[in-house]
């Protein structure tokens, strides 16, 4: 969120666990079908949604399925019937759901999912990193990362509008860090129901199963059509980018909170720029403040949109930086850099004035990410930039 | 494109012509006479037929039609593939599979 | 910004204490965050929870490494955990114990200010149950000046309902009146 929190906002803010706030946002969005299977650390979201449905506060069909694969299958069916559909999962649950994610996107069904990011086992681990999100990087869904509870709420509401935009019609994942965001009690402003209804009218679509106008969804796509089908999906996903920003802008007009696809923080004149995604960005901002106070020319670029990758916006955000420190919350086993860094290095390959770039991997499996990590990174990236040694990840705080 | 080699492609449709979500209009098999490769066809002896409906129920392609007042079931030979399930299941053994000369 | 670390055992309400304090602060117009040190949840296991309260927005999600206040809900935890780890020099320990502060200081070598309160006795008298978290919230609120009984009333009512909320509020108030930092 770029705009500072105003006084009127703090008066309206309530202290709420972020998971519950997301469930309340789904209620405000008037989702019609929720099909989900509980898994730590996502559980509180769907638990609260089932309460809201049981209490009659949310008029929706809550489908308590027997697995995540079934959850996504039920969501696909519901969205294909034209219902506003929500689900949520994490880690191993996502892996069980994975095959259906690819179906939802090719069928162009605007399902919204909160992915409460958790490390993929093993060793078995319930804590936060981005290895689950990265495992479905190419599933054809729009993917955003939330930094704060407020942003998780706002993105959830905006997600339905983005996904259901007739010029988009794609499923969307809202990523939020497990525990370090999902289980925080923090100030959250829940928008007024009437305002949300105005911003997000009921989902009406012609792209649905209708007995009056029958059609088949999910037909075979053989060698004579598969290439064109994948190309069409890529064009749809890439083409969604300006429409996502437009929804962000419309949201700002109604609710006063302006979001961008890529956010910059104190990048003016920055020699070294950190690149982050998700809830560590707040800690990184404070670290940047402290480093700036100590006279260091450090800035921060935060990726809010991950898919489609905001190529032009990102290039503009890091233009002029001497050193780039790209932070990953997951590893690519058997490759010298993490997933975010790999992509950014590829994007910068053709730039005339490429910054020195180093990849730092941290916060794996719930390991705490304190401000000192970012300060260490800035020192290291400066050393490495000067010596020209690049292209291998560094694990911050690893004991070896 | 200036490349000289002509790309051989099996592509059926242009990217931009694909329907949203790859939907398919239903009932398209109506346009195909799926029984045209049949090698045997069912022939009914109406004298022995008791109008029990087993052929109608068992036919995997649903080609049998109830003839109502005429009290028998008639296969639609445009779609019958000649599998012989009807003849096998008929309790009166009144359906014969007859080899078709092409 | 005031940073607080809670030590307790699973089931004693350390996490609830941090949450209710954050909600009270936010309800009072401040900024706050609360979160547990997440782990497999089981009754009796040592549990840590964190709380930050500030006049300005809080932009940090790391654990609390240098607390201003440490709250010990369960006296036996001091035998297995170094509860004053990282505590600021000007910080304060708020401990549930029937023993005088001087005795604990001698046993555990605490350097900072201390406030002890016999939370178990107050809990047994007011709640008729050995659940000390709201008592300790009262002691913390007084010692660290982070909330008044009026500010916690709402969160307590929401959490405990009309039956238990008044008892919890009384437990809170007794500790709020009695707690005093010394040393």
XYZ file of C-alpha atoms in Angstrom:
685
model
C 0.000 0.000 0.000
C 1.638 3.215 -1.093
C -0.629 5.710 0.621
C 0.139 6.277 4.305
C -2.534 5.266 6.723
C -4.711 8.253 7.506
C -6.217 9.182 10.846
C -9.739 8.302 9.767
C -8.476 4.849 8.787
C -6.995 4.126 12.182
C -10.325 5.061 13.739
C -12.077 2.457 11.625
C -9.432 -0.236 11.983
C -10.185 -3.213 14.165
C -7.735 -5.718 15.608
C -8.318 -8.948 13.750
C -6.443 -12.105 12.865
C -5.588 -11.793 9.181
C -7.074 -15.232 8.358
C -10.424 -14.168 9.766
C -10.203 -10.853 7.951
C -9.812 -12.721 4.651
C -12.892 -14.831 5.425
C -14.754 -11.588 6.157
C -13.569 -10.219 2.810
C -14.942 -13.306 1.065
C -18.224 -12.649 2.874
C -18.188 -9.034 1.699
C -17.530 -10.281 -1.839
C -20.641 -12.457 -1.482
C -19.006 -15.637 -2.753
C -21.653 -18.167 -3.730
C -19.657 -21.377 -3.427
C -16.782 -22.254 -1.110
C -15.263 -25.710 -1.510
C -12.241 -26.309 0.670
C -10.300 -28.791 2.725
C -8.540 -27.560 5.863
C -4.742 -27.574 6.110
C -2.374 -25.630 8.366
C -1.849 -22.652 8.152
C -4.876 -22.012 5.923
C -7.374 -23.607 8.340
C -8.648 -20.469 10.081
C -9.836 -18.981 6.784
C -12.079 -21.878 5.780
C -13.103 -22.596 9.370
C -14.388 -19.045 9.711
C -16.083 -19.226 6.311
C -17.911 -22.391 7.314
C -19.066 -20.575 10.472
C -20.259 -17.598 8.449
C -22.229 -19.922 6.169
C -23.611 -21.936 9.093
C -24.658 -18.713 10.893
C -26.423 -17.473 7.806
C -24.114 -14.452 7.564
C -22.968 -15.610 4.130
C -25.475 -17.129 1.745
C -23.238 -19.623 0.010
C -22.891 -23.302 -0.631
C -20.060 -24.552 1.593
C -18.815 -27.864 0.214
C -16.737 -29.772 2.782
C -14.835 -31.992 0.378
C -12.601 -34.966 1.188
C -9.396 -33.676 -0.401
C -7.881 -30.657 -2.100
C -8.132 -32.375 -5.460
C -11.863 -32.566 -4.851
C -11.937 -28.992 -3.561
C -10.612 -27.632 -6.826
C -12.795 -30.022 -8.833
C -15.854 -28.743 -6.995
C -14.707 -25.153 -7.557
C -14.305 -25.830 -11.271
C -17.826 -27.238 -11.405
C -19.247 -24.311 -9.445
C -17.439 -21.691 -11.522
C -18.488 -23.492 -14.700
C -22.070 -23.128 -13.495
C -21.485 -19.386 -13.198
C -21.045 -19.113 -9.413
C -18.625 -16.775 -7.641
C -16.255 -19.359 -6.176
C -13.584 -19.290 -3.476
C -11.172 -21.782 -1.979
C -7.961 -21.777 -0.017
C -5.044 -24.129 0.549
C -1.370 -24.476 1.481
C 1.683 -26.561 0.675
C 0.905 -30.300 0.529
C -2.756 -29.500 -0.049
C -1.759 -27.445 -3.048
C 0.272 -30.334 -4.410
C -2.745 -32.601 -4.129
C -4.817 -29.931 -5.869
C -2.208 -29.123 -8.495
C -3.492 -31.096 -11.466
C -6.863 -29.347 -11.289
C -5.327 -25.848 -11.227
C -4.245 -26.250 -14.819
C -7.772 -27.270 -15.791
C -9.335 -24.210 -14.133
C -7.120 -21.847 -16.122
C -7.517 -23.447 -19.546
C -11.289 -23.477 -19.017
C -11.047 -19.753 -18.120
C -12.964 -20.065 -14.861
C -12.584 -17.098 -12.474
C -12.007 -18.996 -9.217
C -10.300 -17.059 -6.411
C -7.968 -18.911 -4.059
C -6.095 -17.717 -0.993
C -2.831 -19.614 -0.874
C -1.440 -19.395 2.637
C 2.175 -19.981 1.765
C 3.858 -22.819 3.596
C 7.021 -24.776 2.885
C 6.673 -28.000 1.001
C 7.740 -30.989 3.065
C 10.201 -32.621 3.592
C 11.364 -32.569 6.123
C 7.778 -32.142 7.234
C 7.271 -28.479 8.000
C 4.179 -26.339 8.523
C 5.882 -22.951 8.451
C 6.190 -20.239 5.877
C 8.167 -19.937 2.685
C 7.255 -19.702 -1.011
C 8.070 -23.211 -2.184
C 4.375 -24.027 -2.589
C 3.649 -20.962 -4.720
C 6.689 -21.611 -6.878
C 5.665 -25.216 -7.499
C 2.594 -24.003 -9.427
C 4.235 -21.011 -11.047
C 3.170 -22.108 -14.513
C -0.421 -23.140 -13.811
C -1.871 -20.239 -15.795
C -3.488 -18.450 -12.842
C -3.030 -14.780 -12.061
C -0.883 -14.684 -8.921
C -0.429 -11.824 -6.470
C 1.409 -11.577 -3.150
C 0.005 -9.701 -0.156
C 2.273 -7.841 2.270
C -0.142 -6.902 5.054
C -3.480 -7.941 6.480
C -5.104 -4.903 4.914
C -3.658 -5.793 1.568
C -4.819 -9.407 1.898
C -8.362 -8.148 2.506
C -8.254 -5.621 -0.322
C -6.669 -8.066 -2.778
C -9.294 -10.696 -1.959
C -12.081 -8.270 -2.838
C -10.278 -7.001 -5.938
C -9.454 -10.542 -7.042
C -13.051 -11.398 -7.813
C -13.377 -8.245 -9.895
C -10.153 -9.003 -11.779
C -10.876 -12.697 -12.327
C -14.461 -12.060 -13.440
C -13.570 -9.191 -15.780
C -14.964 -10.403 -19.158
C -11.638 -9.377 -20.719
C -9.725 -11.522 -18.213
C -11.766 -14.560 -17.107
C -8.908 -16.308 -15.362
C -8.539 -17.890 -11.940
C -6.487 -15.968 -9.398
C -4.299 -16.879 -6.440
C -3.802 -14.436 -3.570
C -0.579 -15.524 -1.876
C -0.090 -14.604 1.752
C 2.611 -15.806 4.094
C 1.552 -18.530 6.484
C 1.679 -17.526 10.165
C 3.872 -14.439 9.668
C 0.885 -12.852 7.964
C -2.060 -15.239 8.280
C -1.888 -15.574 12.070
C -1.005 -11.980 12.954
C -3.514 -9.921 14.877
C -3.173 -6.459 13.397
C -5.257 -3.410 12.470
C -7.526 -4.114 9.520
C -10.194 -1.952 7.949
C -13.107 -4.011 6.677
C -14.800 -2.069 3.879
C -18.513 -1.246 4.057
C -20.701 -3.972 2.536
C -22.633 -1.495 0.391
C -19.413 -0.054 -1.029
C -18.077 -3.517 -1.809
C -21.333 -4.389 -3.569
C -21.005 -1.266 -5.697
C -17.383 -2.054 -6.512
C -18.069 -5.741 -7.096
C -21.507 -6.391 -8.566
C -22.842 -9.964 -8.703
C -21.039 -12.239 -11.167
C -22.938 -12.452 -14.447
C -21.441 -14.373 -17.344
C -22.338 -16.065 -20.599
C -19.309 -18.332 -20.156
C -21.041 -21.044 -18.168
C -22.883 -24.307 -18.410
C -26.506 -23.544 -19.156
C -29.139 -26.160 -19.915
C -30.927 -23.708 -22.197
C -27.785 -23.291 -24.261
C -25.769 -26.490 -23.869
C -22.031 -26.751 -24.496
C -19.154 -28.960 -23.391
C -16.277 -27.829 -21.191
C -13.023 -29.755 -20.943
C -12.842 -31.380 -24.346
C -9.730 -33.131 -25.609
C -7.141 -30.858 -27.206
C -4.946 -33.003 -29.410
C -1.686 -32.184 -31.205
C -3.652 -30.211 -33.799
C -4.930 -27.753 -31.179
C -2.815 -27.956 -27.976
C -0.132 -25.490 -29.109
C -2.722 -22.903 -30.077
C -4.625 -23.495 -26.820
C -1.508 -22.867 -24.706
C -0.664 -19.792 -26.746
C -4.182 -18.471 -26.256
C -3.888 -18.981 -22.490
C -0.537 -17.201 -22.390
C -1.985 -14.286 -24.332
C -4.949 -14.137 -21.966
C -2.694 -14.157 -18.903
C -0.232 -11.621 -20.290
C -3.088 -9.487 -21.562
C -4.646 -9.368 -18.105
C -1.911 -7.070 -16.768
C -3.365 -3.651 -17.690
C -6.786 -4.764 -16.521
C -5.372 -5.735 -13.129
C -3.912 -2.253 -12.696
C -7.240 -0.778 -13.797
C -9.061 -2.685 -11.049
C -6.423 -1.500 -8.544
C -7.112 2.078 -9.704
C -10.884 1.657 -9.465
C -10.453 0.269 -5.970
C -8.454 3.338 -4.981
C -11.272 5.589 -6.190
C -13.798 3.864 -3.942
C -11.714 2.873 -0.935
C -8.769 5.277 -1.030
C -6.024 2.676 -0.958
C -3.889 2.679 -4.114
C -2.006 -0.448 -5.156
C 0.469 -0.973 -7.987
C 1.734 -4.080 -9.749
C 5.267 -3.255 -8.612
C 5.896 -0.994 -5.630
C 9.028 1.010 -4.995
C 10.242 2.238 -1.631
C 12.974 4.866 -1.336
C 14.527 3.851 -4.657
C 15.373 7.438 -5.623
C 19.138 7.544 -6.088
C 19.501 4.048 -4.642
C 22.727 2.274 -5.541
C 21.521 -1.022 -4.156
C 17.946 -2.185 -4.584
C 16.447 -5.108 -2.702
C 13.687 -7.097 -4.415
C 11.091 -8.823 -2.227
C 7.658 -10.464 -2.374
C 5.174 -10.937 0.454
C 5.159 -9.997 4.117
C 8.933 -9.690 4.566
C 8.608 -6.470 2.562
C 7.475 -4.549 5.644
C 10.496 -5.648 7.650
C 12.655 -4.830 4.611
C 11.172 -1.314 4.484
C 12.118 -0.690 8.090
C 15.609 -2.044 7.400
C 15.860 0.310 4.400
C 14.795 3.228 6.621
C 17.505 2.374 9.111
C 20.155 1.984 6.392
C 19.101 5.274 4.778
C 19.432 6.984 8.140
C 22.972 5.612 8.295
C 23.658 7.260 4.933
C 23.457 4.183 2.721
C 21.841 4.546 -0.693
C 19.460 1.600 -0.422
C 15.970 1.121 -1.841
C 13.368 -1.588 -2.125
C 11.253 -2.947 -4.970
C 8.324 -5.184 -4.067
C 6.608 -7.440 -6.556
C 2.888 -7.519 -5.877
C 1.970 -9.150 -9.200
C 3.872 -12.363 -9.868
C 1.843 -13.744 -12.777
C 1.611 -12.297 -15.342
C 5.098 -10.960 -14.556
C 5.020 -7.150 -14.712
C 8.015 -6.965 -17.063
C 7.960 -3.279 -18.034
C 6.992 -2.066 -14.573
C 9.794 -4.067 -13.000
C 12.414 -2.831 -15.489
C 11.367 0.749 -14.798
C 11.461 0.220 -11.033
C 15.049 -1.032 -10.960
C 16.408 1.257 -13.682
C 19.579 3.007 -12.573
C 20.458 0.650 -9.755
C 24.087 -0.404 -9.535
C 23.446 -3.493 -7.452
C 20.384 -5.670 -7.307
C 19.740 -8.088 -4.450
C 16.927 -10.411 -5.414
C 15.430 -12.311 -2.511
C 13.910 -15.741 -2.890
C 11.860 -17.680 -0.361
C 12.386 -20.966 -2.171
C 15.173 -22.856 -3.890
C 15.438 -24.427 -7.299
C 17.224 -27.623 -6.404
C 19.946 -28.342 -8.924
C 20.118 -24.793 -10.268
C 22.422 -21.964 -9.148
C 19.671 -19.439 -8.301
C 16.168 -19.323 -6.876
C 13.018 -18.934 -8.991
C 12.491 -15.168 -8.679
C 16.153 -14.393 -9.309
C 16.298 -16.707 -12.301
C 13.451 -14.868 -13.963
C 14.779 -11.424 -13.157
C 18.231 -12.302 -14.460
C 16.622 -13.533 -17.690
C 14.629 -10.301 -17.995
C 17.726 -8.161 -17.553
C 19.867 -10.141 -19.993
C 19.114 -7.821 -22.893
C 19.454 -4.580 -20.923
C 22.357 -2.397 -21.957
C 23.154 -1.237 -18.431
C 22.680 -4.334 -16.362
C 23.089 -4.016 -12.596
C 25.252 -6.458 -10.693
C 22.787 -8.978 -9.410
C 22.965 -11.466 -6.582
C 20.387 -13.879 -5.277
C 19.769 -14.333 -1.565
C 17.578 -17.097 -0.267
C 16.155 -16.744 3.224
C 13.191 -17.419 5.455
C 12.876 -21.073 4.456
C 10.495 -23.289 6.409
C 9.502 -20.486 8.776
C 12.956 -19.236 9.744
C 12.523 -15.715 11.058
C 13.571 -12.867 8.753
C 14.771 -9.982 10.927
C 15.996 -6.591 9.710
C 19.615 -7.712 10.134
C 19.186 -10.085 7.178
C 18.598 -7.158 4.831
C 21.510 -5.192 6.208
C 23.785 -8.195 5.761
C 22.490 -8.605 2.198
C 23.238 -5.005 1.283
C 26.797 -5.373 2.577
C 27.296 -8.649 0.733
C 25.805 -7.448 -2.553
C 28.119 -4.457 -2.512
C 31.144 -6.703 -1.986
C 30.049 -9.130 -4.676
C 29.158 -6.359 -7.115
C 32.642 -4.929 -6.768
C 34.364 -8.264 -7.243
C 32.060 -9.194 -10.099
C 31.229 -12.577 -8.624
C 27.616 -13.301 -9.425
C 25.263 -16.061 -10.323
C 25.145 -18.289 -7.267
C 22.594 -18.037 -4.514
C 23.623 -17.244 -0.970
C 21.621 -18.714 1.887
C 21.334 -16.046 4.569
C 22.018 -17.410 8.038
C 22.722 -20.954 6.923
C 24.918 -22.962 9.274
C 27.426 -25.031 7.324
C 8.766 -14.042 -41.429
C 11.815 -14.244 -43.664
C 12.840 -17.829 -42.859
C 12.677 -19.912 -46.006
C 11.901 -23.339 -44.628
C 8.193 -23.975 -44.689
C 7.041 -25.257 -41.313
C 4.949 -28.357 -41.580
C 2.138 -28.047 -39.086
C -0.809 -30.080 -37.976
C -2.513 -26.993 -36.582
C -6.260 -27.024 -37.039
C -7.280 -23.571 -35.871
C -5.739 -20.144 -35.421
C -5.043 -19.058 -31.837
C -7.470 -16.188 -32.189
C -10.259 -18.418 -33.480
C -10.343 -20.719 -30.459
C -13.509 -20.392 -28.395
C -13.173 -18.948 -24.870
C -12.310 -21.746 -22.456
C -12.145 -24.189 -25.394
C -15.836 -24.921 -25.144
C -17.340 -27.303 -27.655
C -20.870 -27.188 -29.012
C -22.677 -30.353 -27.950
C -24.310 -32.999 -30.104
C -21.585 -32.909 -32.723
C -21.634 -36.703 -33.238
C -25.024 -36.246 -34.879
C -23.039 -35.064 -37.860
C -21.031 -38.276 -38.088
C -22.490 -41.616 -39.187
C -20.507 -43.575 -36.649
C -21.900 -46.920 -37.792
C -20.345 -46.851 -41.231
C -17.430 -49.132 -40.358
C -19.730 -51.872 -38.977
C -18.967 -55.424 -40.178
C -22.123 -57.127 -38.845
C -25.638 -55.825 -38.338
C -28.437 -56.999 -36.054
C -31.430 -58.514 -37.771
C -34.564 -59.019 -35.693
C -37.026 -61.907 -36.000
C -40.220 -60.118 -34.940
C -42.101 -63.436 -34.680
C -39.973 -64.482 -31.656
C -39.590 -60.968 -30.129
C -41.404 -60.498 -26.801
C -40.804 -56.690 -26.682
C -38.868 -57.097 -23.430
C -36.544 -54.133 -24.144
C -33.243 -55.870 -23.267
C -31.709 -54.757 -26.583
C -32.763 -51.172 -25.872
C -31.292 -51.263 -22.369
C -28.047 -53.063 -23.157
C -27.058 -51.290 -26.373
C -23.869 -49.354 -25.455
C -24.594 -46.767 -28.128
C -28.299 -46.297 -27.436
C -29.239 -46.887 -31.042
C -32.468 -48.809 -30.359
C -35.707 -46.876 -30.638
C -38.966 -47.943 -29.038
C -41.460 -48.456 -31.885
C -44.377 -48.086 -29.481
C -47.647 -49.563 -30.810
C -45.670 -51.831 -33.139
C -44.181 -53.445 -30.033
C -40.557 -53.884 -31.007
C -37.264 -51.965 -30.888
C -35.517 -50.858 -34.035
C -31.771 -50.109 -34.314
C -30.644 -46.884 -35.999
C -28.108 -48.324 -38.413
C -26.422 -44.951 -38.933
C -24.933 -45.444 -35.451
C -25.009 -49.204 -34.759
C -21.398 -50.423 -34.700
C -22.344 -54.074 -34.889
C -20.931 -55.061 -31.498
C -23.565 -57.774 -30.976
C -24.343 -57.045 -27.324
C -28.086 -56.946 -28.179
C -27.934 -60.388 -29.813
C -25.967 -61.788 -26.875
C -28.403 -60.441 -24.264
C -31.678 -61.141 -26.096
C -33.512 -63.731 -23.914
C -35.519 -65.003 -26.908
C -32.427 -65.241 -29.150
C -34.356 -63.446 -31.854
C -31.513 -61.114 -32.939
C -28.997 -62.489 -35.444
C -25.762 -60.711 -36.295
C -25.452 -60.872 -40.045
C -22.119 -60.249 -41.725
C -22.289 -57.289 -44.067
C -20.574 -57.476 -47.410
C -18.783 -54.229 -48.248
C 6.905 1.286 20.393
C 6.622 -1.178 23.234
C 7.620 -4.768 22.554
C 6.423 -7.559 24.808
C 7.241 -11.236 24.982
C 4.954 -13.698 26.763
C 6.141 -17.015 28.186
C 3.653 -19.674 29.125
C 2.664 -23.232 28.433
C 0.223 -24.505 25.857
C -3.301 -24.024 27.174
C -2.504 -21.219 29.626
C -3.541 -18.441 27.301
C -0.260 -16.696 26.451
C -1.363 -16.370 22.842
C -4.813 -15.156 23.868
C -3.251 -12.571 26.185
C -1.130 -11.128 23.391
C -4.120 -11.110 21.043
C -6.469 -9.410 23.499
C -3.890 -6.794 24.402
C -3.368 -6.003 20.700
C -7.093 -5.757 20.113
C -7.516 -3.486 23.119
C -4.728 -1.224 21.865
C -6.121 -1.080 18.325
C -9.580 -0.416 19.737
C -8.009 2.472 21.685
C -6.715 4.016 18.451
C -3.148 2.721 18.640
C -1.296 0.424 16.288
C -0.541 -3.074 17.508
C 0.308 -6.567 16.405
C 0.283 -9.910 18.190
C 1.488 -13.278 17.082
C 2.534 -16.580 18.606
C 5.830 -18.332 18.087
C 4.146 -20.911 15.938
C 4.650 -24.553 16.576
C 2.862 -27.822 17.034
C 0.137 -26.902 19.502
C 0.045 -29.132 22.517
C -0.995 -28.598 26.083
C 1.893 -28.041 28.455
C 4.591 -27.285 25.888
C 6.506 -24.024 26.394
C 4.817 -21.313 24.320
C 6.044 -17.862 23.374
C 3.865 -15.049 22.080
C 4.769 -11.554 20.964
C 3.078 -8.175 21.172
C 3.974 -4.772 19.759
C 2.070 -1.590 20.572
C 2.911 1.709 18.923
C 1.618 5.217 18.281
C 2.685 4.890 14.618
C 2.173 2.094 12.059
C 4.287 -0.978 12.766
C 6.302 -2.077 9.769
C 8.213 -5.054 11.050
C 7.255 -8.723 11.298
C 10.334 -10.212 12.897
C 10.094 -11.855 16.290
C 10.693 -9.694 19.339
C 14.378 -10.071 20.173
C 14.847 -7.176 22.584
C 11.588 -6.837 24.532
C 10.693 -3.917 26.784
C 8.524 -6.225 28.859
C 8.578 -9.971 29.488
C 5.453 -11.580 30.916
C 5.807 -14.966 32.599
C 2.464 -16.723 32.925
C 3.852 -19.912 34.363
C 6.541 -19.741 37.097
C 7.869 -23.216 36.275
C 8.883 -22.010 32.812
C 11.760 -20.062 34.394
C 13.498 -23.359 35.170
C 13.587 -24.386 31.498
C 13.679 -21.056 29.614
C 15.893 -18.028 30.082
C 12.944 -15.644 30.234
C 15.034 -12.468 30.475
C 16.964 -13.203 27.255
C 17.365 -9.979 25.267
C 15.335 -7.931 27.756
C 16.311 -4.268 27.505
C 18.301 -2.796 30.399
C 15.401 -0.487 31.211
C 12.901 -3.291 30.726
C 10.703 -5.066 33.196
C 9.745 -8.648 34.027
C 6.128 -9.280 35.002
C 6.003 -12.656 36.691
C 3.193 -14.807 38.002
C 4.590 -15.977 41.330
C 3.628 -16.048 44.990
C 7.277 -15.482 45.843
C 8.699 -12.003 46.470
C 10.694 -10.431 43.649
C 13.919 -10.477 45.642
C 13.796 -14.237 45.983
C 13.284 -14.760 42.212
C 16.014 -12.262 41.479
C 18.382 -14.296 43.637
C 17.364 -17.627 42.064
C 17.475 -16.555 38.412
C 19.832 -13.566 38.421
C 17.357 -11.102 36.942
C 18.929 -7.648 36.489
C 15.982 -5.557 35.340
C 12.949 -4.206 37.152
C 10.445 -6.798 38.293
C 6.788 -6.990 39.169
C 5.504 -10.180 40.742
C 1.873 -11.003 41.230
C 0.183 -14.036 42.717
C -1.953 -14.526 39.641
C -2.895 -18.084 40.559
C -4.572 -16.958 43.781
C -6.435 -14.125 42.049
C -7.517 -16.462 39.260
C -8.777 -19.047 41.727
C -10.696 -16.423 43.678
C -12.209 -14.563 40.712
C -12.498 -17.207 38.014
C -12.570 -20.336 40.180
C -10.079 -21.811 37.731
C -6.272 -21.772 37.553
C -6.222 -19.713 34.351
C -3.922 -16.768 34.849
C -3.842 -14.966 31.526
C -6.327 -12.163 32.187
C -4.728 -11.525 35.570
C -1.349 -11.205 33.904
C -2.841 -8.878 31.301
C -3.901 -6.612 34.163
C -0.409 -6.627 35.643
C 1.181 -5.967 32.242
C -1.259 -3.149 31.470
C -0.417 -1.369 34.701
C 3.341 -1.889 34.679
C 3.842 -1.047 30.972
C 1.005 1.495 30.786
C -0.357 -0.122 27.652
C -4.071 -0.432 28.403
C -6.703 0.521 30.944
C -9.494 -1.736 32.257
C -11.894 0.349 30.152
C -9.957 -0.472 26.985
C -9.843 -4.225 27.577
C -13.525 -4.503 28.489
C -14.632 -4.823 24.854
C -12.126 -7.474 23.796
C -12.795 -9.438 27.012
C -16.553 -9.363 26.436
C -16.106 -10.458 22.863
C -13.803 -13.275 23.851
C -15.458 -14.604 26.990
C -19.130 -13.728 26.530
C -21.562 -12.335 29.112
C -21.023 -15.205 31.589
C -17.261 -15.103 31.982
C -16.335 -11.594 30.844
C -17.253 -9.808 34.135
C -15.212 -12.309 36.165
C -12.251 -11.878 33.836
C -12.576 -8.120 34.019
C -12.530 -8.284 37.823
C -9.427 -10.487 37.699
C -7.840 -7.970 35.339
C -8.744 -5.038 37.587
C -7.375 -6.662 40.740
C -4.025 -7.235 39.077
C -4.132 -3.747 37.547
C -4.536 -2.247 41.005
C -1.971 -4.459 42.721
C 0.888 -4.656 40.230
C 3.924 -2.516 40.830
C 7.378 -2.693 39.339
C 10.297 -2.619 41.720
C 14.076 -2.764 41.668
